[in-house]
Short mmCIF file of C-alpha atoms in Angstrom, two decimals:
data_model
loop_
_atom_site.label_atom_id
_atom_site.label_comp_id
_atom_site.label_asym_id
_atom_site.label_seq_id
_atom_site.Cartn_x
_atom_site.Cartn_y
_atom_site.Cartn_z
CA UNK O 230 129.45 67.59 -132.26
CA UNK O 231 129.39 63.94 -133.28
CA UNK O 232 130.58 62.41 -129.99
CA UNK O 233 127.20 60.73 -129.55
CA UNK O 234 127.88 58.55 -132.56
CA UNK O 235 131.60 58.06 -132.25
CA UNK O 236 131.60 56.92 -128.62
CA UNK O 237 131.19 53.15 -129.13
CA UNK O 238 128.41 52.90 -131.68
CA UNK O 239 127.37 49.43 -130.53
CA UNK O 240 127.08 50.27 -126.82
CA UNK O 241 123.81 49.53 -125.05
CA UNK O 242 122.58 52.68 -123.33
CA UNK O 243 119.92 50.67 -121.46
CA UNK O 244 121.99 47.79 -120.08
CA UNK O 245 122.46 47.66 -116.30
CA UNK O 246 123.87 44.10 -116.43
CA UNK O 247 121.29 42.26 -114.34
CA UNK O 248 121.82 38.67 -113.25
CA UNK O 249 119.87 35.80 -114.77
CA UNK O 250 118.28 34.90 -118.07
CA UNK O 251 114.75 34.74 -119.43
CA UNK O 252 113.52 31.42 -120.81
CA UNK O 253 111.57 31.91 -124.05
CA UNK O 254 108.77 29.99 -125.69
CA UNK O 255 108.72 30.87 -129.40
CA UNK O 256 105.16 30.65 -130.72
CA UNK O 257 105.38 30.21 -134.49
CA UNK O 258 108.29 28.80 -136.47
CA UNK O 259 107.99 30.48 -139.86
CA UNK O 260 110.86 31.99 -141.81
CA UNK O 261 111.48 34.98 -139.53
CA UNK O 262 111.53 32.77 -136.45
CA UNK O 263 113.80 30.14 -137.96
CA UNK O 264 116.26 32.41 -139.73
CA UNK O 265 116.37 35.45 -137.44
CA UNK O 266 114.59 35.17 -134.10
CA UNK O 267 115.73 31.74 -132.88
CA UNK O 268 119.42 32.34 -133.69
CA UNK O 269 119.12 35.78 -132.03
CA UNK O 270 117.71 34.37 -128.80
CA UNK O 271 120.26 31.57 -128.86
CA UNK O 272 123.10 34.12 -128.98
CA UNK O 273 121.51 36.59 -126.54
CA UNK O 274 123.06 37.55 -123.22
CA UNK O 275 119.81 37.48 -121.27
CA UNK O 276 117.68 34.96 -123.14
CA UNK O 277 117.51 31.27 -124.01
CA UNK O 278 115.13 29.13 -126.06
CA UNK O 279 113.48 26.41 -123.99
CA UNK O 280 110.13 25.86 -125.75
CA UNK O 281 108.94 25.84 -129.37
CA UNK O 282 105.31 25.99 -130.43
CA UNK O 283 104.41 24.91 -133.96
CA UNK O 284 101.74 22.98 -135.79
CA UNK O 285 104.30 21.11 -137.89
CA UNK O 286 105.47 17.75 -136.51
CA UNK O 287 108.60 17.93 -138.68
CA UNK O 288 109.46 21.40 -137.39
CA UNK O 289 108.89 20.26 -133.81
CA UNK O 290 111.32 17.39 -134.25
CA UNK O 291 114.00 19.32 -136.12
CA UNK O 292 113.98 22.50 -134.04
CA UNK O 293 113.74 20.67 -130.73
CA UNK O 294 116.93 18.86 -131.62
CA UNK O 295 118.68 21.96 -132.95
CA UNK O 296 117.94 24.09 -129.89
CA UNK O 297 117.75 21.34 -127.26
CA UNK O 298 114.26 22.57 -126.44
CA UNK O 299 110.80 21.18 -125.79
CA UNK O 300 108.47 21.37 -128.80
CA UNK O 301 104.68 21.32 -128.47
CA UNK O 302 101.66 22.08 -130.66
CA UNK O 303 99.30 25.05 -130.28
CA UNK O 304 96.64 23.15 -128.36
CA UNK O 305 99.16 22.01 -125.77
CA UNK O 306 100.51 25.55 -125.52
CA UNK O 307 97.08 27.06 -124.92
CA UNK O 308 96.34 24.35 -122.34
CA UNK O 309 99.47 25.33 -120.43
CA UNK O 310 101.42 22.15 -121.13
CA UNK O 311 105.06 22.61 -120.04
CA UNK O 312 104.31 26.21 -119.01
CA UNK O 313 106.80 25.76 -116.18
CA UNK O 314 109.58 25.53 -118.78
CA UNK O 315 109.45 29.18 -119.90
CA UNK O 316 109.14 32.68 -118.45
CA UNK O 317 108.16 34.65 -121.53
CA UNK O 318 106.56 34.12 -124.92
CA UNK O 319 107.58 35.51 -128.30
CA UNK O 320 104.55 35.52 -130.61
CA UNK O 321 105.47 35.42 -134.31
CA UNK O 322 102.41 34.09 -136.12
CA UNK O 323 100.09 35.79 -138.68
CA UNK O 324 98.63 38.98 -137.26
CA UNK O 325 95.09 37.75 -136.59
CA UNK O 326 96.47 34.88 -134.51
CA UNK O 327 98.29 37.20 -132.11
CA UNK O 328 95.37 37.77 -129.73
CA UNK O 329 94.61 34.13 -128.79
CA UNK O 330 98.27 33.26 -128.36
CA UNK O 331 99.06 36.36 -126.31
CA UNK O 332 95.94 35.84 -124.21
CA UNK O 333 97.07 32.27 -123.50
CA UNK O 334 100.47 33.53 -122.36
CA UNK O 335 98.84 36.12 -120.11
CA UNK O 336 96.52 33.47 -118.65
CA UNK O 337 99.59 31.44 -117.69
CA UNK O 338 101.33 34.49 -116.18
CA UNK O 339 103.98 34.75 -118.90
CA UNK O 340 105.54 37.95 -120.20
CA UNK O 341 104.99 38.70 -123.89
CA UNK O 342 107.03 40.01 -126.81
CA UNK O 343 104.55 40.26 -129.69
CA UNK O 344 105.31 40.98 -133.32
CA UNK O 345 103.91 44.09 -134.93
CA UNK O 346 101.22 45.01 -135.67
CA UNK O 347 99.74 43.77 -132.43
CA UNK O 348 96.82 42.21 -134.29
CA UNK O 349 94.85 42.48 -137.52
CA UNK O 350 92.47 45.12 -136.11
CA UNK O 351 92.72 47.88 -133.54
CA UNK O 352 89.86 46.39 -131.50
CA UNK O 353 91.59 43.01 -131.23
CA UNK O 354 94.89 44.72 -130.38
CA UNK O 355 93.18 46.64 -127.57
CA UNK O 356 91.89 43.35 -126.17
CA UNK O 357 95.42 41.93 -126.41
CA UNK O 358 96.90 44.83 -124.45
CA UNK O 359 94.11 44.61 -121.86
CA UNK O 360 94.75 40.88 -121.36
CA UNK O 361 98.38 41.56 -120.47
CA UNK O 362 97.52 44.50 -118.23
CA UNK O 363 94.88 42.48 -116.38
CA UNK O 364 97.38 39.64 -115.86
CA UNK O 365 100.12 42.01 -114.71
CA UNK O 366 102.65 40.72 -117.25
CA UNK O 367 105.13 42.73 -119.30
CA UNK O 368 104.09 43.34 -122.92
CA UNK O 369 106.48 44.66 -125.54
CA UNK O 370 105.64 45.35 -129.17
CA UNK O 371 108.45 43.96 -131.33
CA UNK O 372 109.77 47.22 -132.74
CA UNK O 373 113.33 46.04 -133.23
CA UNK O 374 114.52 49.38 -134.65
CA UNK O 375 113.98 51.01 -131.26
CA UNK O 376 116.71 48.77 -129.87
CA UNK O 377 119.21 49.33 -132.70
CA UNK O 378 122.11 51.33 -131.19
CA UNK O 379 122.51 53.46 -134.33
CA UNK O 380 118.84 54.47 -134.29
CA UNK O 381 119.01 55.15 -130.56
CA UNK O 382 122.02 57.41 -131.09
CA UNK O 383 120.27 59.18 -133.92
CA UNK O 384 117.35 59.87 -131.58
CA UNK O 385 119.67 61.24 -128.89
CA UNK O 386 121.44 63.45 -131.44
CA UNK O 387 118.16 64.80 -132.85
CA UNK O 388 116.58 65.40 -129.45
CA UNK O 389 119.79 67.07 -128.28
CA UNK O 390 119.45 69.66 -131.05
CA UNK O 391 122.16 68.28 -133.29
CA UNK O 392 120.13 69.05 -136.42
CA UNK O 393 118.54 72.20 -135.04
CA UNK O 394 114.76 72.12 -135.10
CA UNK O 395 113.32 69.18 -137.01
CA UNK O 396 111.18 70.37 -139.92
CA UNK O 397 110.39 67.14 -141.76
CA UNK O 398 111.12 63.44 -141.99
CA UNK O 399 110.95 61.02 -144.89
CA UNK O 400 111.19 57.28 -145.21
CA UNK O 401 110.46 54.31 -147.43
CA UNK O 402 110.44 50.55 -147.03
CA UNK O 403 109.98 48.47 -150.16
CA UNK O 404 109.75 44.72 -149.56
CA UNK O 405 109.04 42.61 -152.68
CA UNK O 406 107.09 40.02 -150.74
CA UNK O 407 106.57 37.58 -153.63
CA UNK O 408 110.22 37.54 -154.67
CA UNK O 409 111.38 35.44 -151.73
CA UNK O 410 109.66 32.18 -152.57
CA UNK O 411 106.23 33.11 -151.24
CA UNK O 412 103.21 32.44 -153.46
CA UNK O 413 99.99 34.46 -153.92
CA UNK O 414 98.37 32.46 -151.10
CA UNK O 415 100.85 33.88 -148.56
CA UNK O 416 99.12 35.16 -145.41
CA UNK O 417 100.46 38.70 -145.87
CA UNK O 418 98.19 39.02 -148.91
CA UNK O 419 95.02 37.93 -147.06
CA UNK O 420 93.15 40.75 -145.32
CA UNK O 421 91.48 38.44 -142.78
CA UNK O 422 94.89 37.26 -141.51
CA UNK O 423 97.05 40.36 -142.04
CA UNK O 424 94.56 43.17 -141.44
CA UNK O 425 96.44 45.38 -143.90
CA UNK O 426 99.08 45.08 -146.58
CA UNK O 427 102.22 47.10 -147.21
CA UNK O 428 101.26 49.71 -144.62
CA UNK O 429 100.74 47.26 -141.75
CA UNK O 430 103.72 45.09 -142.64
CA UNK O 431 106.47 47.52 -143.65
CA UNK O 432 105.03 51.05 -143.69
CA UNK O 433 104.87 50.88 -139.91
CA UNK O 434 108.70 50.97 -139.77
CA UNK O 435 109.25 54.58 -140.91
CA UNK O 436 106.13 55.63 -139.01
CA UNK O 437 107.20 54.11 -135.71
CA UNK O 438 110.83 55.21 -136.14
CA UNK O 439 109.66 58.80 -136.71
CA UNK O 440 107.51 58.70 -133.58
CA UNK O 441 110.45 57.21 -131.66
CA UNK O 442 112.99 59.78 -132.87
CA UNK O 443 110.68 62.74 -132.27
CA UNK O 444 109.13 61.34 -129.08
CA UNK O 445 105.79 62.88 -130.02
CA UNK O 446 102.49 61.81 -131.56
CA UNK O 447 100.96 62.68 -134.94
CA UNK O 448 97.99 65.04 -135.14
CA UNK O 449 96.70 64.26 -138.63
CA UNK O 450 97.36 62.09 -141.69
CA UNK O 451 96.65 61.90 -145.39
CA UNK O 452 97.17 58.75 -147.42
CA UNK O 453 96.68 56.95 -150.69
CA UNK O 454 96.93 53.28 -151.58
CA UNK O 455 97.18 51.23 -154.77
CA UNK O 456 96.81 47.56 -155.53
CA UNK O 457 96.85 45.16 -158.46
CA UNK O 458 97.04 41.49 -159.38
CA UNK O 459 97.55 39.13 -156.44
CA UNK O 460 97.37 42.06 -153.99
CA UNK O 461 93.66 42.70 -154.54
CA UNK O 462 92.83 41.89 -150.90
CA UNK O 463 95.32 44.30 -149.30
CA UNK O 464 97.22 47.46 -150.17
CA UNK O 465 100.17 46.73 -152.46
CA UNK O 466 101.58 50.26 -152.16
CA UNK O 467 100.93 53.14 -149.81
CA UNK O 468 102.08 56.75 -149.54
CA UNK O 469 101.12 58.88 -146.57
CA UNK O 470 101.86 62.22 -144.95
CA UNK O 471 101.89 62.51 -141.19
CA UNK O 472 101.54 65.84 -139.40
CA UNK O 473 103.30 66.24 -136.06
CA UNK O 474 103.03 69.19 -133.63
CA UNK O 475 104.76 72.50 -134.41
CA UNK O 476 104.49 72.08 -138.17
CA UNK O 477 106.69 68.99 -138.53
CA UNK O 478 105.74 66.71 -141.41
CA UNK O 479 106.61 63.13 -142.23
CA UNK O 480 106.39 61.81 -145.77
CA UNK O 481 106.49 58.01 -145.92
CA UNK O 482 105.86 55.20 -148.38
CA UNK O 483 105.88 51.42 -148.46
CA UNK O 484 105.43 48.77 -151.11
CA UNK O 485 105.16 45.02 -151.59
CA UNK O 486 106.51 45.40 -155.15
CA UNK O 487 109.61 47.01 -156.61
CA UNK O 488 113.32 46.79 -155.91
CA UNK O 489 114.04 46.25 -152.22
CA UNK O 490 114.96 49.48 -150.45
CA UNK O 491 114.68 51.15 -147.08
CA UNK O 492 115.69 54.68 -146.10
CA UNK O 493 114.99 57.10 -143.28
CA UNK O 494 115.87 60.81 -143.33
CA UNK O 495 115.54 63.54 -140.69
CA UNK O 496 115.70 67.13 -141.95
CA UNK O 497 116.46 69.92 -139.49
CA UNK O 498 117.09 73.65 -139.66
CA UNK O 499 120.82 73.03 -139.15
CA UNK O 500 121.41 69.71 -140.88
CA UNK O 501 120.26 66.37 -142.22
CA UNK O 502 120.69 62.75 -141.15
CA UNK O 503 120.19 59.96 -143.68
CA UNK O 504 120.06 56.26 -142.77
CA UNK O 505 120.44 53.71 -145.61
CA UNK O 506 119.31 50.09 -145.29
CA UNK O 507 117.37 51.53 -142.42
CA UNK O 508 114.89 48.76 -141.70
CA UNK O 509 116.32 45.57 -143.20
CA UNK O 510 117.02 42.96 -140.51
CA UNK O 511 120.61 42.38 -139.44
CA UNK O 512 122.02 44.82 -141.98
CA UNK O 513 125.15 46.94 -141.79
CA UNK O 514 123.59 50.39 -142.06
CA UNK O 515 125.13 53.55 -143.46
CA UNK O 516 124.41 56.78 -141.62
CA UNK O 517 125.40 60.15 -143.08
CA UNK O 518 124.95 63.25 -140.94
CA UNK O 519 125.61 66.76 -142.22
CA UNK O 520 125.33 69.41 -139.53
CA UNK O 521 127.11 72.55 -138.40
CA UNK O 522 129.37 72.58 -141.45
CA UNK O 523 130.70 69.09 -140.69
CA UNK O 524 129.92 65.67 -142.10
CA UNK O 525 129.92 62.29 -140.39
CA UNK O 526 129.60 59.05 -142.33
CA UNK O 527 129.28 55.74 -140.52
CA UNK O 528 129.45 52.66 -142.70
CA UNK O 529 128.95 49.13 -141.45
CA UNK O 530 127.72 50.57 -138.18
CA UNK O 531 124.81 48.22 -137.72
CA UNK O 532 124.45 45.37 -135.31
CA UNK O 533 122.12 42.42 -134.95
CA UNK O 534 119.16 44.47 -133.78
CA UNK O 535 117.05 41.30 -133.58
CA UNK O 536 119.34 40.03 -130.82
CA UNK O 537 119.30 43.51 -129.26
CA UNK O 538 115.50 43.38 -129.21
CA UNK O 539 115.41 40.10 -127.30
CA UNK O 540 118.10 41.19 -124.86
CA UNK O 541 116.33 44.51 -124.26
CA UNK O 542 113.01 42.75 -123.61
CA UNK O 543 114.65 40.19 -121.32
CA UNK O 544 116.43 43.04 -119.51
CA UNK O 545 113.03 44.66 -118.87
CA UNK O 546 111.65 41.39 -117.52
CA UNK O 547 114.66 40.87 -115.25
CA UNK O 548 114.65 44.43 -113.91
CA UNK O 549 110.89 45.04 -113.83
CA UNK O 550 111.21 48.05 -116.14
CA UNK O 551 108.47 48.90 -118.64
CA UNK O 552 109.66 48.59 -122.26
CA UNK O 553 109.64 51.75 -124.36
CA UNK O 554 107.81 49.96 -127.19
CA UNK O 555 105.02 48.77 -124.91
CA UNK O 556 101.45 47.84 -125.80
CA UNK O 557 100.33 51.46 -126.02
CA UNK O 558 103.11 52.13 -128.53
CA UNK O 559 101.72 49.35 -130.72
CA UNK O 560 98.17 50.70 -130.39
CA UNK O 561 99.30 54.22 -131.31
CA UNK O 562 100.63 53.04 -134.66
CA UNK O 563 97.47 51.07 -135.39
CA UNK O 564 95.38 54.19 -134.77
CA UNK O 565 97.55 56.17 -137.19
CA UNK O 566 97.54 53.44 -139.85
CA UNK O 567 93.79 53.00 -139.65
CA UNK O 568 93.44 56.76 -140.17
CA UNK O 569 95.69 56.46 -143.24
CA UNK O 570 93.33 53.84 -144.68
CA UNK O 571 90.33 56.04 -143.88
CA UNK O 572 92.00 58.97 -145.63
CA UNK O 573 92.82 56.82 -148.66
CA UNK O 574 89.20 55.68 -148.88
CA UNK O 575 87.67 59.13 -148.43
CA UNK O 576 90.31 61.25 -150.15
CA UNK O 577 90.31 63.54 -147.12
CA UNK O 578 92.76 64.48 -144.38
CA UNK O 579 92.05 62.72 -141.10
CA UNK O 580 92.65 64.32 -137.72
CA UNK O 581 93.91 62.17 -134.85
#
């Protein structure tokens, strides 16, 4: 029953071992880029860092030396300076700055891996997707969990009937944003830059993972939000229910305050699968599956899904395949999340 999980948990079910590598320009050198993305690309099988884009002269000097790469500012990047040095762009700047930087990449004929959400508003995200489509370049929304081998095996097990018929899903991601050295002026707390708060930043993880595992789209949502103190501009906490076809429900929550936690659970007629540390980057996850009278527990089964994400994207570029988390995937989540906000404001269920 559990062969799907036990047969090399870290194996890449998408890898056809193409020749070549993709040269990346990393646009934005904040904490996620420095601590997670750049080391991931540097260790990737199909990617390499050749260009860094940042407004900080100190960061340009330090990172250019560390990664033996060319470092330029945003104006030079938008003008196409050194565009011959990279094949693809990873955009990891505040949400409202995604569109101009992705549009610049598309104008220069470069493929794009863009952080989620695709932009601060649905309308801007639609323009972002259109820019890539018009330019004929590959666009992938940076949903790293879709490339995590454990999550991919969970999807295969669920879709193969391992839990029977899915009846509900639940998930939470609590990220105490101000506990990591950020102050109240951090961009995640500014609606004009972020677009939304806990829902846009971390609530999207259980939502997107549920859509990925079920391979279907929601039909309606209900939501509520709460905020206080320095979070007055965005939602500090959110809880929302998502209705899927055939009576399947998802109950999800996210918060910028509270003890850090992330879980994802799939409940079926014949069993349950529970993933702990589900959405934390580069974490050894614990998966417990109870089905058919048997129990499987995988501890320390995670991998560096950030590296997997870059290798998967580069693989798509090298092979010409369309990524699963493409631009439309990113737009679908924005439509759902905007409906959650509308429901929270009106107190009414919103159909999709």
